[in-house]
Amino acid sequence: MKDQVIPKATAKRLPLYYRYLRILNNSGKQKVSSTELSEAVQVDSATIRRDFSYFGELGKRGYGYDVEALMNFFAKTLNDDHMSNVALVGVGNLGSALLKYKFHQSNSIRISAAFDVNEDIVGRIVDGIPVYPLSDMAEQIKLQQIDIAILTVPAESSQPIVDDLVKSGIKGILNFTPARLHAPKSVLVQNVDLTNELQTLIYFLHANSQDENK
Amino acid sequence: MKDQVIPKATAKRLPLYYRYLRILNNSGKQKVSSTELSEAVQVDSATIRRDFSYFGELGKRGYGYDVEALMNFFAKTLNDDHMSNVALVGVGNLGSALLKYKFHQSNSIRISAAFDVNEDIVGRIVDGIPVYPLSDMAEQIKLQQIDIAILTVPAESSQPIVDDLVKSGIKGILNFTPARLHAPKSVLVQNVDLTNELQTLIYFLHANSQDENK
């Protein structure tokens, strides 16, 4: 494997490739051409070849890819051969929905603990996942060796919680709040801002329709 | 304004800039330096300058930016000076959470109709938003002049619904299903795949920790 940093855009496509390869493998298929792969994941072939090139030689030109070998390679690359315990902090509307969300592509991601301040839900088990008080967060994160947290708290309470998460040893945060979080460089923060997604879509729609009117 | 296509990464940062400018403007601030902007939105200054350069001259070097002018510019660019009616299709766990979600940065985005097949919720009003049967979708989308849909249905039922949305005149789809949708080029599909987000984060965590162990 080449030793280099992989662009974020490439990293975001790896789960797509992996998911499709799993579907193919389950259906008993042994080879896949880059054209088939391209059509299924809706990424153009040139991009796929460039993405794959970061990992060295994954297939032979004109021969296609060996489905099982490629699937196993991506499983390892995506750490899908290890179980990742994830914490969810903030069991409000979005948090509750995520507790019920099937992280469908992966058998290796499991929300193993949820945290909230609301006494009506603390102590309950929601969709198989125990909800602990926020005061137990540090202890549970250490006990369960969790290094990833999904953050679905109100924006205004996010930063102190992030500080606590960092102190408890969390290494990655999937941030659903609109707040821009401060964390040490050793902690990865990935922002999923739903309003941003919608505004960006509206921006592109608007830009496109101006193009058409020319 | 320069007439060119703006990279997706830039477009995704525009709502961030815009939100921060609104906060500044509300607090009565008139000027902002690129350093302040950079710290608040956590995007480095070089990237901000490059992003802004797509829109021509937005500020003077060494002088900073005029908050209100820049805010108004982004409001127009993001179409935030027009109300966008949005449809939500699929009122399951995630769909219900999104109906309750405050699209916080924007007063101009409004989910005006939701659609589902479940007779228990059809005909009800959830958080102020009427839920219609799927069979009324085409009619309501035309009637309410909706051009954006949020898709939160099960993956396996997504494609026929997308076909119907396209026929009804929808121009943009925010796709929360893991399915890769087929739509004409004139329809923008933006994918928000929550499992992908989590897998990408795990990938980077893993890649980072291997780096550290060298």
mmCIF file with all atom_site columns, N, CA and C in Angstrom, chain B residues 110-151:
data_model
loop_
_atom_site.group_PDB
_atom_site.id
_atom_site.type_symbol
_atom_site.label_atom_id
_atom_site.label_alt_id
_atom_site.label_comp_id
_atom_site.label_asym_id
_atom_site.label_entity_id
_atom_site.label_seq_id
_atom_site.pdbx_PDB_ins_code
_atom_site.Cartn_x
_atom_site.Cartn_y
_atom_site.Cartn_z
_atom_site.occupancy
_atom_site.B_iso_or_equiv
_atom_site.pdbx_formal_charge
_atom_site.auth_seq_id
_atom_site.auth_comp_id
_atom_site.auth_asym_id
_atom_site.auth_atom_id
_atom_site.pdbx_PDB_model_num
ATOM 1   N N  . ARG B 1 110 ? -38.487 26.279 4.286  1.00 0.00 ? 110 ARG B N  1
ATOM 2   C CA . ARG B 1 110 ? -39.668 25.846 5.014  1.00 0.00 ? 110 ARG B CA 1
ATOM 3   C C  . ARG B 1 110 ? -40.150 24.527 4.435  1.00 0.00 ? 110 ARG B C  1
ATOM 4   N N  . ILE B 1 111 ? -40.244 23.503 5.278  1.00 0.00 ? 111 ILE B N  1
ATOM 5   C CA . ILE B 1 111 ? -40.878 22.268 4.818  1.00 0.00 ? 111 ILE B CA 1
ATOM 6   C C  . ILE B 1 111 ? -42.369 22.544 4.825  1.00 0.00 ? 111 ILE B C  1
ATOM 7   N N  . SER B 1 112 ? -42.980 22.534 3.659  1.00 0.00 ? 112 SER B N  1
ATOM 8   C CA . SER B 1 112 ? -44.385 22.932 3.583  1.00 0.00 ? 112 SER B CA 1
ATOM 9   C C  . SER B 1 112 ? -45.320 21.742 3.396  1.00 0.00 ? 112 SER B C  1
ATOM 10  N N  . ALA B 1 113 ? -44.753 20.580 3.075  1.00 0.00 ? 113 ALA B N  1
ATOM 11  C CA . ALA B 1 113 ? -45.595 19.395 2.907  1.00 0.00 ? 113 ALA B CA 1
ATOM 12  C C  . ALA B 1 113 ? -44.775 18.148 3.158  1.00 0.00 ? 113 ALA B C  1
ATOM 13  N N  . ALA B 1 114 ? -45.416 17.162 3.799  1.00 0.00 ? 114 ALA B N  1
ATOM 14  C CA . ALA B 1 114 ? -44.763 15.867 3.989  1.00 0.00 ? 114 ALA B CA 1
ATOM 15  C C  . ALA B 1 114 ? -45.653 14.798 3.364  1.00 0.00 ? 114 ALA B C  1
ATOM 16  N N  . PHE B 1 115 ? -45.030 13.694 2.945  1.00 0.00 ? 115 PHE B N  1
ATOM 17  C CA . PHE B 1 115 ? -45.769 12.631 2.272  1.00 0.00 ? 115 PHE B CA 1
ATOM 18  C C  . PHE B 1 115 ? -45.377 11.285 2.854  1.00 0.00 ? 115 PHE B C  1
ATOM 19  N N  . ASP B 1 116 ? -46.366 10.410 2.974  1.00 0.00 ? 116 ASP B N  1
ATOM 20  C CA . ASP B 1 116 ? -46.066 9.060  3.459  1.00 0.00 ? 116 ASP B CA 1
ATOM 21  C C  . ASP B 1 116 ? -47.171 8.113  2.989  1.00 0.00 ? 116 ASP B C  1
ATOM 22  N N  . VAL B 1 117 ? -46.903 6.822  3.122  1.00 0.00 ? 117 VAL B N  1
ATOM 23  C CA . VAL B 1 117 ? -47.928 5.823  2.790  1.00 0.00 ? 117 VAL B CA 1
ATOM 24  C C  . VAL B 1 117 ? -48.651 5.319  4.034  1.00 0.00 ? 117 VAL B C  1
ATOM 25  N N  . ASN B 1 118 ? -48.083 5.580  5.183  1.00 0.00 ? 118 ASN B N  1
ATOM 26  C CA . ASN B 1 118 ? -48.630 5.061  6.440  1.00 0.00 ? 118 ASN B CA 1
ATOM 27  C C  . ASN B 1 118 ? -49.935 5.772  6.809  1.00 0.00 ? 118 ASN B C  1
ATOM 28  N N  . GLU B 1 119 ? -51.028 4.995  6.846  1.00 0.00 ? 119 GLU B N  1
ATOM 29  C CA . GLU B 1 119 ? -52.344 5.615  7.072  1.00 0.00 ? 119 GLU B CA 1
ATOM 30  C C  . GLU B 1 119 ? -52.491 6.193  8.471  1.00 0.00 ? 119 GLU B C  1
ATOM 31  N N  . ASP B 1 120 ? -51.628 5.759  9.383  1.00 0.00 ? 120 ASP B N  1
ATOM 32  C CA . ASP B 1 120 ? -51.701 6.287  10.744 1.00 0.00 ? 120 ASP B CA 1
ATOM 33  C C  . ASP B 1 120 ? -51.251 7.754  10.829 1.00 0.00 ? 120 ASP B C  1
ATOM 34  N N  . ILE B 1 121 ? -50.414 8.161  9.900  1.00 0.00 ? 121 ILE B N  1
ATOM 35  C CA . ILE B 1 121 ? -49.947 9.556  9.972  1.00 0.00 ? 121 ILE B CA 1
ATOM 36  C C  . ILE B 1 121 ? -50.504 10.432 8.860  1.00 0.00 ? 121 ILE B C  1
ATOM 37  N N  . VAL B 1 122 ? -50.898 9.805  7.742  1.00 0.00 ? 122 VAL B N  1
ATOM 38  C CA . VAL B 1 122 ? -51.457 10.584 6.641  1.00 0.00 ? 122 VAL B CA 1
ATOM 39  C C  . VAL B 1 122 ? -52.696 11.334 7.124  1.00 0.00 ? 122 VAL B C  1
ATOM 40  N N  . GLY B 1 123 ? -52.794 12.604 6.757  1.00 0.00 ? 123 GLY B N  1
ATOM 41  C CA . GLY B 1 123 ? -53.945 13.409 7.162  1.00 0.00 ? 123 GLY B CA 1
ATOM 42  C C  . GLY B 1 123 ? -53.693 14.156 8.462  1.00 0.00 ? 123 GLY B C  1
ATOM 43  N N  . ARG B 1 124 ? -52.609 13.809 9.139  1.00 0.00 ? 124 ARG B N  1
ATOM 44  C CA . ARG B 1 124 ? -52.286 14.516 10.378 1.00 0.00 ? 124 ARG B CA 1
ATOM 45  C C  . ARG B 1 124 ? -51.373 15.710 10.111 1.00 0.00 ? 124 ARG B C  1
ATOM 46  N N  . ILE B 1 125 ? -51.262 16.552 11.108 1.00 0.00 ? 125 ILE B N  1
ATOM 47  C CA . ILE B 1 125 ? -50.355 17.687 10.995 1.00 0.00 ? 125 ILE B CA 1
ATOM 48  C C  . ILE B 1 125 ? -49.251 17.491 12.016 1.00 0.00 ? 125 ILE B C  1
ATOM 49  N N  . VAL B 1 126 ? -48.032 17.295 11.564 1.00 0.00 ? 126 VAL B N  1
ATOM 50  C CA . VAL B 1 126 ? -46.902 17.029 12.459 1.00 0.00 ? 126 VAL B CA 1
ATOM 51  C C  . VAL B 1 126 ? -46.037 18.290 12.534 1.00 0.00 ? 126 VAL B C  1
ATOM 52  N N  . ASP B 1 127 ? -45.952 18.840 13.730 1.00 0.00 ? 127 ASP B N  1
ATOM 53  C CA . ASP B 1 127 ? -45.168 20.065 13.919 1.00 0.00 ? 127 ASP B CA 1
ATOM 54  C C  . ASP B 1 127 ? -45.521 21.147 12.901 1.00 0.00 ? 127 ASP B C  1
ATOM 55  N N  . GLY B 1 128 ? -46.801 21.295 12.693 1.00 0.00 ? 128 GLY B N  1
ATOM 56  C CA . GLY B 1 128 ? -47.261 22.354 11.804 1.00 0.00 ? 128 GLY B CA 1
ATOM 57  C C  . GLY B 1 128 ? -47.222 22.006 10.324 1.00 0.00 ? 128 GLY B C  1
ATOM 58  N N  . ILE B 1 129 ? -46.764 20.802 10.019 1.00 0.00 ? 129 ILE B N  1
ATOM 59  C CA . ILE B 1 129 ? -46.624 20.426 8.609  1.00 0.00 ? 129 ILE B CA 1
ATOM 60  C C  . ILE B 1 129 ? -47.616 19.310 8.259  1.00 0.00 ? 129 ILE B C  1
ATOM 61  N N  . PRO B 1 130 ? -48.489 19.558 7.255  1.00 0.00 ? 130 PRO B N  1
ATOM 62  C CA . PRO B 1 130 ? -49.471 18.541 6.891  1.00 0.00 ? 130 PRO B CA 1
ATOM 63  C C  . PRO B 1 130 ? -48.810 17.332 6.224  1.00 0.00 ? 130 PRO B C  1
ATOM 64  N N  . VAL B 1 131 ? -49.273 16.135 6.602  1.00 0.00 ? 131 VAL B N  1
ATOM 65  C CA . VAL B 1 131 ? -48.776 14.906 5.972  1.00 0.00 ? 131 VAL B CA 1
ATOM 66  C C  . VAL B 1 131 ? -49.829 14.402 4.987  1.00 0.00 ? 131 VAL B C  1
ATOM 67  N N  . TYR B 1 132 ? -49.472 14.364 3.716  1.00 0.00 ? 132 TYR B N  1
ATOM 68  C CA . TYR B 1 132 ? -50.380 13.920 2.661  1.00 0.00 ? 132 TYR B CA 1
ATOM 69  C C  . TYR B 1 132 ? -50.050 12.482 2.259  1.00 0.00 ? 132 TYR B C  1
ATOM 70  N N  . PRO B 1 133 ? -51.054 11.788 1.669  1.00 0.00 ? 133 PRO B N  1
ATOM 71  C CA . PRO B 1 133 ? -50.736 10.474 1.109  1.00 0.00 ? 133 PRO B CA 1
ATOM 72  C C  . PRO B 1 133 ? -49.817 10.633 -0.116 1.00 0.00 ? 133 PRO B C  1
ATOM 73  N N  . LEU B 1 134 ? -49.046 9.620  -0.377 1.00 0.00 ? 134 LEU B N  1
ATOM 74  C CA . LEU B 1 134 ? -48.119 9.662  -1.500 1.00 0.00 ? 134 LEU B CA 1
ATOM 75  C C  . LEU B 1 134 ? -48.851 9.927  -2.822 1.00 0.00 ? 134 LEU B C  1
ATOM 76  N N  . SER B 1 135 ? -50.103 9.482  -2.862 1.00 0.00 ? 135 SER B N  1
ATOM 77  C CA . SER B 1 135 ? -50.882 9.657  -4.106 1.00 0.00 ? 135 SER B CA 1
ATOM 78  C C  . SER B 1 135 ? -51.204 11.125 -4.388 1.00 0.00 ? 135 SER B C  1
ATOM 79  N N  . ASP B 1 136 ? -51.082 11.980 -3.397 1.00 0.00 ? 136 ASP B N  1
ATOM 80  C CA . ASP B 1 136 ? -51.325 13.414 -3.613 1.00 0.00 ? 136 ASP B CA 1
ATOM 81  C C  . ASP B 1 136 ? -50.046 14.185 -3.909 1.00 0.00 ? 136 ASP B C  1
ATOM 82  N N  . MET B 1 137 ? -48.922 13.469 -3.994 1.00 0.00 ? 137 MET B N  1
ATOM 83  C CA . MET B 1 137 ? -47.626 14.142 -4.073 1.00 0.00 ? 137 MET B CA 1
ATOM 84  C C  . MET B 1 137 ? -47.508 15.054 -5.300 1.00 0.00 ? 137 MET B C  1
ATOM 85  N N  . ALA B 1 138 ? -47.782 14.505 -6.478 1.00 0.00 ? 138 ALA B N  1
ATOM 86  C CA . ALA B 1 138 ? -47.639 15.284 -7.715 1.00 0.00 ? 138 ALA B CA 1
ATOM 87  C C  . ALA B 1 138 ? -48.473 16.564 -7.628 1.00 0.00 ? 138 ALA B C  1
ATOM 88  N N  . GLU B 1 139 ? -49.724 16.400 -7.200 1.00 0.00 ? 139 GLU B N  1
ATOM 89  C CA . GLU B 1 139 ? -50.649 17.532 -7.137 1.00 0.00 ? 139 GLU B CA 1
ATOM 90  C C  . GLU B 1 139 ? -50.143 18.613 -6.168 1.00 0.00 ? 139 GLU B C  1
ATOM 91  N N  . GLN B 1 140 ? -49.751 18.205 -4.971 1.00 0.00 ? 140 GLN B N  1
ATOM 92  C CA . GLN B 1 140 ? -49.314 19.175 -3.966 1.00 0.00 ? 140 GLN B CA 1
ATOM 93  C C  . GLN B 1 140 ? -48.010 19.880 -4.365 1.00 0.00 ? 140 GLN B C  1
ATOM 94  N N  . ILE B 1 141 ? -47.123 19.129 -4.976 1.00 0.00 ? 141 ILE B N  1
ATOM 95  C CA . ILE B 1 141 ? -45.845 19.725 -5.387 1.00 0.00 ? 141 ILE B CA 1
ATOM 96  C C  . ILE B 1 141 ? -46.074 20.827 -6.415 1.00 0.00 ? 141 ILE B C  1
ATOM 97  N N  . LYS B 1 142 ? -46.988 20.572 -7.329 1.00 0.00 ? 142 LYS B N  1
ATOM 98  C CA . LYS B 1 142 ? -47.313 21.600 -8.332 1.00 0.00 ? 142 LYS B CA 1
ATOM 99  C C  . LYS B 1 142 ? -48.033 22.784 -7.688 1.00 0.00 ? 142 LYS B C  1
ATOM 100 N N  . LEU B 1 143 ? -49.030 22.449 -6.873 1.00 0.00 ? 143 LEU B N  1
ATOM 101 C CA . LEU B 1 143 ? -49.862 23.466 -6.227 1.00 0.00 ? 143 LEU B CA 1
ATOM 102 C C  . LEU B 1 143 ? -49.010 24.403 -5.366 1.00 0.00 ? 143 LEU B C  1
ATOM 103 N N  . GLN B 1 144 ? -48.077 23.827 -4.616 1.00 0.00 ? 144 GLN B N  1
ATOM 104 C CA . GLN B 1 144 ? -47.276 24.620 -3.677 1.00 0.00 ? 144 GLN B CA 1
ATOM 105 C C  . GLN B 1 144 ? -45.969 25.104 -4.297 1.00 0.00 ? 144 GLN B C  1
ATOM 106 N N  . GLN B 1 145 ? -45.806 24.839 -5.586 1.00 0.00 ? 145 GLN B N  1
ATOM 107 C CA . GLN B 1 145 ? -44.597 25.258 -6.305 1.00 0.00 ? 145 GLN B CA 1
ATOM 108 C C  . GLN B 1 145 ? -43.317 24.876 -5.564 1.00 0.00 ? 145 GLN B C  1
ATOM 109 N N  . ILE B 1 146 ? -43.278 23.599 -5.190 1.00 0.00 ? 146 ILE B N  1
ATOM 110 C CA . ILE B 1 146 ? -42.127 23.064 -4.473 1.00 0.00 ? 146 ILE B CA 1
ATOM 111 C C  . ILE B 1 146 ? -41.101 22.580 -5.487 1.00 0.00 ? 146 ILE B C  1
ATOM 112 N N  . ASP B 1 147 ? -39.856 22.985 -5.372 1.00 0.00 ? 147 ASP B N  1
ATOM 113 C CA . ASP B 1 147 ? -38.883 22.346 -6.255 1.00 0.00 ? 147 ASP B CA 1
ATOM 114 C C  . ASP B 1 147 ? -37.779 21.551 -5.567 1.00 0.00 ? 147 ASP B C  1
ATOM 115 N N  . ILE B 1 148 ? -37.890 21.426 -4.259 1.00 0.00 ? 148 ILE B N  1
ATOM 116 C CA . ILE B 1 148 ? -36.882 20.636 -3.545 1.00 0.00 ? 148 ILE B CA 1
ATOM 117 C C  . ILE B 1 148 ? -37.569 19.589 -2.671 1.00 0.00 ? 148 ILE B C  1
ATOM 118 N N  . ALA B 1 149 ? -37.020 18.380 -2.690 1.00 0.00 ? 149 ALA B N  1
ATOM 119 C CA . ALA B 1 149 ? -37.572 17.321 -1.845 1.00 0.00 ? 149 ALA B CA 1
ATOM 120 C C  . ALA B 1 149 ? -36.474 16.700 -0.997 1.00 0.00 ? 149 ALA B C  1
ATOM 121 N N  . ILE B 1 150 ? -36.825 16.433 0.270  1.00 0.00 ? 150 ILE B N  1
ATOM 122 C CA . ILE B 1 150 ? -35.950 15.674 1.163  1.00 0.00 ? 150 ILE B CA 1
ATOM 123 C C  . ILE B 1 150 ? -36.467 14.238 1.152  1.00 0.00 ? 150 ILE B C  1
ATOM 124 N N  . LEU B 1 151 ? -35.587 13.299 0.855  1.00 0.00 ? 151 LEU B N  1
ATOM 125 C CA . LEU B 1 151 ? -36.012 11.909 0.691  1.00 0.00 ? 151 LEU B CA 1
ATOM 126 C C  . LEU B 1 151 ? -35.562 11.071 1.879  1.00 0.00 ? 151 LEU B C  1
#
